[in-house]
JSON list of C-alpha atoms in Angstrom, two decimals:
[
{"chain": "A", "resi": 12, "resn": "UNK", "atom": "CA", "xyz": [-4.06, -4.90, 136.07]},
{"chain": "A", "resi": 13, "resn": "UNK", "atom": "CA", "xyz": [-6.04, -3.83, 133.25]},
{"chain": "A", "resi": 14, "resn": "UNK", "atom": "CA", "xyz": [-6.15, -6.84, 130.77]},
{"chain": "A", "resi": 15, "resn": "UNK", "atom": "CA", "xyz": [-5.22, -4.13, 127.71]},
{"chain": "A", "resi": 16, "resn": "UNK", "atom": "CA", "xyz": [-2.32, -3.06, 129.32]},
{"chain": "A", "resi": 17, "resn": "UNK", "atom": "CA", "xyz": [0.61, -6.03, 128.66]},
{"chain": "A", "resi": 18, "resn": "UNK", "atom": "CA", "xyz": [3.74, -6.55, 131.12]},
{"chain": "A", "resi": 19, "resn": "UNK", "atom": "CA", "xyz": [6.96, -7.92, 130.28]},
{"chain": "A", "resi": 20, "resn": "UNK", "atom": "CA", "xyz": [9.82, -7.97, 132.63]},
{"chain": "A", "resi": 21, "resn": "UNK", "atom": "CA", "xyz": [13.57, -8.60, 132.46]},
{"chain": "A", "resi": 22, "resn": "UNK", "atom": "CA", "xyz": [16.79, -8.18, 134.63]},
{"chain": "A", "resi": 23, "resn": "UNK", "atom": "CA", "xyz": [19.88, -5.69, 133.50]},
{"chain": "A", "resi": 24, "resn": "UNK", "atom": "CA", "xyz": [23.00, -7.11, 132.71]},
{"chain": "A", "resi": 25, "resn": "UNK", "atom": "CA", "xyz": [26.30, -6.37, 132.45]},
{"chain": "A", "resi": 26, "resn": "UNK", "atom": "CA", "xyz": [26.20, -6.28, 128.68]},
{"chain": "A", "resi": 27, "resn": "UNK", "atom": "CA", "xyz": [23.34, -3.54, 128.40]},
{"chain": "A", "resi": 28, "resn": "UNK", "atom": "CA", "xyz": [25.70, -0.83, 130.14]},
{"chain": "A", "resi": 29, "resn": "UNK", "atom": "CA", "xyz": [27.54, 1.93, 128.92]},
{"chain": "A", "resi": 30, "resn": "UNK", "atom": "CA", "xyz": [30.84, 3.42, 130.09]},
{"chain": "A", "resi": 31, "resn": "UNK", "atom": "CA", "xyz": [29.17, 5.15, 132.75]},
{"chain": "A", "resi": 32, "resn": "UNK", "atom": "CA", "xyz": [27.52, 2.27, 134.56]},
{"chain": "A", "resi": 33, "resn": "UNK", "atom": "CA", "xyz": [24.17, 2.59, 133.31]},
{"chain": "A", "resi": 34, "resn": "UNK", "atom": "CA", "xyz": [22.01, 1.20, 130.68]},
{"chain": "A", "resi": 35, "resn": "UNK", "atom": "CA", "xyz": [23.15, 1.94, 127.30]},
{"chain": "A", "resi": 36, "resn": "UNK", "atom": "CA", "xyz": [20.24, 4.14, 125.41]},
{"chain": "A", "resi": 37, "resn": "UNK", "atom": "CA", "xyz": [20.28, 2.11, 122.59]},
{"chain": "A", "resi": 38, "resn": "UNK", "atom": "CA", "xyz": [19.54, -1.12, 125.26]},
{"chain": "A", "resi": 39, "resn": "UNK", "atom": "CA", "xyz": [16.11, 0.45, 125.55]},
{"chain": "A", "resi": 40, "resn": "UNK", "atom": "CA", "xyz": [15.23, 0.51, 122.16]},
{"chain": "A", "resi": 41, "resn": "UNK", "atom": "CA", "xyz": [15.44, -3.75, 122.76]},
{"chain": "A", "resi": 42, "resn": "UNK", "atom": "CA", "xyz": [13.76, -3.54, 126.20]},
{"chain": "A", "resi": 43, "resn": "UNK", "atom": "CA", "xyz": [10.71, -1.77, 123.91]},
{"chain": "A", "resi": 44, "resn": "UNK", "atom": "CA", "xyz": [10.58, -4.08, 121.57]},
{"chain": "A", "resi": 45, "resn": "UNK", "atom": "CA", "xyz": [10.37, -6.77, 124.02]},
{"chain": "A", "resi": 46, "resn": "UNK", "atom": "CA", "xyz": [7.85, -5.33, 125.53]},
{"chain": "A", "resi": 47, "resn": "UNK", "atom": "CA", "xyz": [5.72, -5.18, 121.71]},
{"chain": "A", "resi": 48, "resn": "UNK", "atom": "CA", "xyz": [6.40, -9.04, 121.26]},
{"chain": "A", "resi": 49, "resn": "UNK", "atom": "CA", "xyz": [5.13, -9.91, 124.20]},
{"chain": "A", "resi": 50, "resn": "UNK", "atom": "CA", "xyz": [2.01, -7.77, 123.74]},
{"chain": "A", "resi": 51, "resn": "UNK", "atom": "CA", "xyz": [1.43, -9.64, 121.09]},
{"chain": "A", "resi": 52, "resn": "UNK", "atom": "CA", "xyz": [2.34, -12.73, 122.63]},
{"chain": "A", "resi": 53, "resn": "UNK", "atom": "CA", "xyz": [-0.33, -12.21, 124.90]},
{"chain": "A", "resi": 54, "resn": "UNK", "atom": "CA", "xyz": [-2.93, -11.29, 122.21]},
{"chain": "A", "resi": 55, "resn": "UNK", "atom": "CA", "xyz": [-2.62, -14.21, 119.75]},
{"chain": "A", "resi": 56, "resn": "UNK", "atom": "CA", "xyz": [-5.49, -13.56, 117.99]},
{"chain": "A", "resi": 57, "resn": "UNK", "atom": "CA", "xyz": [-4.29, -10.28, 117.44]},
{"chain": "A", "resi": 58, "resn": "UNK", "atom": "CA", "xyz": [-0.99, -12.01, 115.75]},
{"chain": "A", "resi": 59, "resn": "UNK", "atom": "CA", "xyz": [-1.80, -14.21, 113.53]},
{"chain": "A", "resi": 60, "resn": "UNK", "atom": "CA", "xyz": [-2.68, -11.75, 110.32]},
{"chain": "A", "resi": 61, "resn": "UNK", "atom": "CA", "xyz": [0.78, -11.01, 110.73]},
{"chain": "A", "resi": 62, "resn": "UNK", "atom": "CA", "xyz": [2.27, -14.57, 110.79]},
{"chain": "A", "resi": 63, "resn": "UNK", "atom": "CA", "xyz": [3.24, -14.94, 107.35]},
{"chain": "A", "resi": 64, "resn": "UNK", "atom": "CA", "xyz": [4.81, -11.76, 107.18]},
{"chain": "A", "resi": 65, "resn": "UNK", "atom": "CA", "xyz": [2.75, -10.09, 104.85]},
{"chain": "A", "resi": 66, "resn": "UNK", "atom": "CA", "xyz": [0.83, -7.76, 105.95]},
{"chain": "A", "resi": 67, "resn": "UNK", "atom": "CA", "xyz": [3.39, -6.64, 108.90]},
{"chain": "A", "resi": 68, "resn": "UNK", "atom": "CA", "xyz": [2.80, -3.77, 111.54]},
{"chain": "A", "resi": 69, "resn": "UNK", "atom": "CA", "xyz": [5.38, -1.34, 110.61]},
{"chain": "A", "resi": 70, "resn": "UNK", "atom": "CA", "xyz": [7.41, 1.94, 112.86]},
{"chain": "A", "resi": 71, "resn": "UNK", "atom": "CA", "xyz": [7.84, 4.91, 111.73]},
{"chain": "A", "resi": 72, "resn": "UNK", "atom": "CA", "xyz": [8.13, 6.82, 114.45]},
{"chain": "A", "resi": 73, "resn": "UNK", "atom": "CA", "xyz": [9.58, 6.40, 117.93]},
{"chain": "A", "resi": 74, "resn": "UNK", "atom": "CA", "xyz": [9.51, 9.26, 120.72]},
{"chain": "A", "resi": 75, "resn": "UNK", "atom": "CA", "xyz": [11.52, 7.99, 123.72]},
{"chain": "A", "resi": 76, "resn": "UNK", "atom": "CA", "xyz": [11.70, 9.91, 127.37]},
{"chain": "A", "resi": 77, "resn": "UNK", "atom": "CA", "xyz": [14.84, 8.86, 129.47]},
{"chain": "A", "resi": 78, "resn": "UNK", "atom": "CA", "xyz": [13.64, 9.36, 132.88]},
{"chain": "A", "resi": 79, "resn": "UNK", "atom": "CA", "xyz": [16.11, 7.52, 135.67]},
{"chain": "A", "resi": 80, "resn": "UNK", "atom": "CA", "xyz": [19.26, 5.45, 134.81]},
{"chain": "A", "resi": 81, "resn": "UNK", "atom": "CA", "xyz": [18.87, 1.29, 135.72]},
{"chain": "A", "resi": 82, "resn": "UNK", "atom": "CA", "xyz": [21.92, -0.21, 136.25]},
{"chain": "A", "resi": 83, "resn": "UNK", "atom": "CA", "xyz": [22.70, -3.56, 136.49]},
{"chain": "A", "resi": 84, "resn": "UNK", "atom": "CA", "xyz": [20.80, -5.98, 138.53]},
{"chain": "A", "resi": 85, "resn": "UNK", "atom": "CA", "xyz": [18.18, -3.49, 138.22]},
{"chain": "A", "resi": 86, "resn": "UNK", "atom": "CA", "xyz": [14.44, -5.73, 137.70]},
{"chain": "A", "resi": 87, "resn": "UNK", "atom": "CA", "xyz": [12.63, -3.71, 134.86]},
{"chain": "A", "resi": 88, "resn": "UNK", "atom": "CA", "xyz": [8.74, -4.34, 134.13]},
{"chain": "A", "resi": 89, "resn": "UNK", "atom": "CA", "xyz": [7.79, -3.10, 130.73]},
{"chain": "A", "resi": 90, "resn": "UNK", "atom": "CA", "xyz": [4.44, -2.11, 130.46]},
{"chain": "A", "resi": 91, "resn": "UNK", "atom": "CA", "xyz": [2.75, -1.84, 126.73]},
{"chain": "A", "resi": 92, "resn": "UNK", "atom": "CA", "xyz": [-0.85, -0.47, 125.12]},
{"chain": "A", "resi": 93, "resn": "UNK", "atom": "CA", "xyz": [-2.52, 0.20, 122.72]},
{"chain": "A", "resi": 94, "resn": "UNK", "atom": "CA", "xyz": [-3.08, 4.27, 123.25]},
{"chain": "A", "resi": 95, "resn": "UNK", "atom": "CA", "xyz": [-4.34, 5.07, 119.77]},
{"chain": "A", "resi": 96, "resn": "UNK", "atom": "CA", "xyz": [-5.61, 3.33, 116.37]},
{"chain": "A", "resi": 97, "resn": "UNK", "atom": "CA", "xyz": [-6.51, 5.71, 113.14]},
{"chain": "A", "resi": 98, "resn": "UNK", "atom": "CA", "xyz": [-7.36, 4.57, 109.73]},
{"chain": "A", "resi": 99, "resn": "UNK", "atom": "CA", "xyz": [-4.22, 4.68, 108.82]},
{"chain": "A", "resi": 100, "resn": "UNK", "atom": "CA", "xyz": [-1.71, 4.44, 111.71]},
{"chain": "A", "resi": 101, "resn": "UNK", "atom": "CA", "xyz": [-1.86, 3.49, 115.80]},
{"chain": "A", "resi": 102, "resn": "UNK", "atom": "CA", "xyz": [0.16, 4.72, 118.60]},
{"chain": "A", "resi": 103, "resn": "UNK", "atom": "CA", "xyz": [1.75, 1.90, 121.17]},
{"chain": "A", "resi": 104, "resn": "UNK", "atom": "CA", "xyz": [2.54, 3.80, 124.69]},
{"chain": "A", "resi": 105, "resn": "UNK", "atom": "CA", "xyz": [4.95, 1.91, 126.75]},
{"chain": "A", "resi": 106, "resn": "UNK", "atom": "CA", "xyz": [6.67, 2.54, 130.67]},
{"chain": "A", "resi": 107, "resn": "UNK", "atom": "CA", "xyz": [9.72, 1.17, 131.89]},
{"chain": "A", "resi": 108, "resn": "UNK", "atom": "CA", "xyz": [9.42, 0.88, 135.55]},
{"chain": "A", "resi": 109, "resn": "UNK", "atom": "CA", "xyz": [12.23, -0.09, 138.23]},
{"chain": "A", "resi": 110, "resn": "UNK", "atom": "CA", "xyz": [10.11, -3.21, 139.68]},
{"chain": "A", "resi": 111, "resn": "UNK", "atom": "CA", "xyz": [11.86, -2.09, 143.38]},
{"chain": "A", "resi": 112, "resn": "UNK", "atom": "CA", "xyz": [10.30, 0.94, 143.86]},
{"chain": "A", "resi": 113, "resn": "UNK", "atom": "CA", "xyz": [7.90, 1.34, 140.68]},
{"chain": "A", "resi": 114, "resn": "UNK", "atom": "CA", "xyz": [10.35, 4.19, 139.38]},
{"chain": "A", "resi": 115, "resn": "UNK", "atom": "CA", "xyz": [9.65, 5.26, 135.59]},
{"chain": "A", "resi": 116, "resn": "UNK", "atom": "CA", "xyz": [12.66, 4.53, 133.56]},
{"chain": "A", "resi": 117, "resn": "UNK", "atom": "CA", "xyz": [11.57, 5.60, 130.13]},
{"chain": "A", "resi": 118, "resn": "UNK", "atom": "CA", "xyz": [8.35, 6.40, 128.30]},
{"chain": "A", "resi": 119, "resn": "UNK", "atom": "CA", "xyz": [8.06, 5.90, 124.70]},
{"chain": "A", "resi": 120, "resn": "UNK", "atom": "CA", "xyz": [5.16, 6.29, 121.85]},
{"chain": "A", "resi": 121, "resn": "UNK", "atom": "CA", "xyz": [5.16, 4.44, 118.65]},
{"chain": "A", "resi": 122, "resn": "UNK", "atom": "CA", "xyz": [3.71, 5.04, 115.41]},
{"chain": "A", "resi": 123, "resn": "UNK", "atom": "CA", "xyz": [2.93, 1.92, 113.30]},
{"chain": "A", "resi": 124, "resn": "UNK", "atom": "CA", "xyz": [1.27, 1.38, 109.94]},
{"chain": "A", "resi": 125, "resn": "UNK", "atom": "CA", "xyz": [-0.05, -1.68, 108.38]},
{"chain": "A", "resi": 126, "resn": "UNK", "atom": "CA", "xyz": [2.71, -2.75, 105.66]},
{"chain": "A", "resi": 127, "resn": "UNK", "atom": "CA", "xyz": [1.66, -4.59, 101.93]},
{"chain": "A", "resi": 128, "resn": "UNK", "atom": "CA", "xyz": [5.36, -6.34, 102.44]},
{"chain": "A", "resi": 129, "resn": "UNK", "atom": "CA", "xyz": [5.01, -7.24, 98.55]},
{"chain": "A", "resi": 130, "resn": "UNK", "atom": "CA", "xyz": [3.58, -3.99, 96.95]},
{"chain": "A", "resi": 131, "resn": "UNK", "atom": "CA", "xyz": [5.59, -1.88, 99.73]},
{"chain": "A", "resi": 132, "resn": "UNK", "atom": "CA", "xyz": [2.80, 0.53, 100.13]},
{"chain": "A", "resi": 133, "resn": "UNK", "atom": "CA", "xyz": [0.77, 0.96, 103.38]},
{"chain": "A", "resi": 134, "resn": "UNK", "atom": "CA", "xyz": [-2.50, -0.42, 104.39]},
{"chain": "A", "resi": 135, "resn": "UNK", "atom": "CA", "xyz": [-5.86, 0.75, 105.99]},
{"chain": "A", "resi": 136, "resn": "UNK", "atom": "CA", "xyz": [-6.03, -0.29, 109.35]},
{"chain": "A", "resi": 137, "resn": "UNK", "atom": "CA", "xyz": [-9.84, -1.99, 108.80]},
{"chain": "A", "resi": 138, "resn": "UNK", "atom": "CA", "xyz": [-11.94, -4.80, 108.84]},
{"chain": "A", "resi": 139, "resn": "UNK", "atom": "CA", "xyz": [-10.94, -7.93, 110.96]},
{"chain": "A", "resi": 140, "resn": "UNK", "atom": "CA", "xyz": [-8.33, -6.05, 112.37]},
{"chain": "A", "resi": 141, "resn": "UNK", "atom": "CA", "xyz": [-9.87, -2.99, 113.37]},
{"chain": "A", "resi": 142, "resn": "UNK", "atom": "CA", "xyz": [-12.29, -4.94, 115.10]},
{"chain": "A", "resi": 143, "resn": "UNK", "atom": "CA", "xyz": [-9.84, -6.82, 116.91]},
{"chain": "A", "resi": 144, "resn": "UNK", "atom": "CA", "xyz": [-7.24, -4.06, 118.04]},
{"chain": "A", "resi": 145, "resn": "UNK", "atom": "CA", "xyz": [-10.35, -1.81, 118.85]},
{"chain": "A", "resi": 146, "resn": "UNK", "atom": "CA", "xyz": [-11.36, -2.88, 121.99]},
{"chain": "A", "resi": 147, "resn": "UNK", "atom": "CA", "xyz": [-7.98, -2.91, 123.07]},
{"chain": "A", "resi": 148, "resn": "UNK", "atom": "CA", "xyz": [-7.49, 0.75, 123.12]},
{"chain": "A", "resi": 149, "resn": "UNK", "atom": "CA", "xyz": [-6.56, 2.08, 126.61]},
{"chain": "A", "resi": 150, "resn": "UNK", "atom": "CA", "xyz": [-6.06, 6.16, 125.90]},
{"chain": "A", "resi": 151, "resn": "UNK", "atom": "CA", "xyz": [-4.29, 8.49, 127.53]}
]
């Protein structure tokens, strides 16, 4: 596995269905953000500027693709990058696979920005940071 690509996996419970027996939509929103902490998990370096709070990596926008229901007892694998980084703003890609049968659950893209928590007004993404989310890139 590409070392820029980051995998987190968990198991589907009971409490992340819906009415009809399959995962809740809103469930996946949490499965994605997993996914992001453990990115950064994996990328301490990467983390730290962020540590304090201030500056944070910010959404703004979240495009999710429901592909195949999971269901409980389902094992998920959910597979984050780094797909894009601007001056301004970077794009996270990230798969949910069924780990049986490598089945894509859901694709999503997020936008981020880099937050001044105290002035409330965005950053440029530059720098230290630049250089260390650069190489990280994996495109499309």
């Amino acid at each position: 596995m590409d070392s820029r690509l980051s995998r987190v996996t968990l198991r589907v419970r009971g409490y992340h269905l819906d009415g009809y027996g399959h995962v809740n939509n809103a469930r996946y929103l949490e499965f994605l953000e997993e996914g992001r902490w453990g990115y950064f998990d994996d990328r301490p370096d990467v983390a730290r500027p962020f540590a304090s709070g201030n500056p944070a990596l910010v959404a703004v926008n979240l495009n999710i693709n429901y592909r195949l229901a999971a269901v409980a007892g389902d094992d998920l694998v959910v597979f984050t990058r780094l797909a894009e980084l601007g001056g301004r703003s970077a794009r996270m890609h990230q798969e949910i696979r069924r780990l049986s049968d490598d089945k894509l659950v859901v694709d999503a893209d997020l936008t981020f920005v880099l937050l001044d928590v105290k002035a409330n007004r965005p950053l440029a993404i530059e720098g230290e940071l630049h250089d260390l989310l650069a190489p990280l890139v994996l495109e499309d």
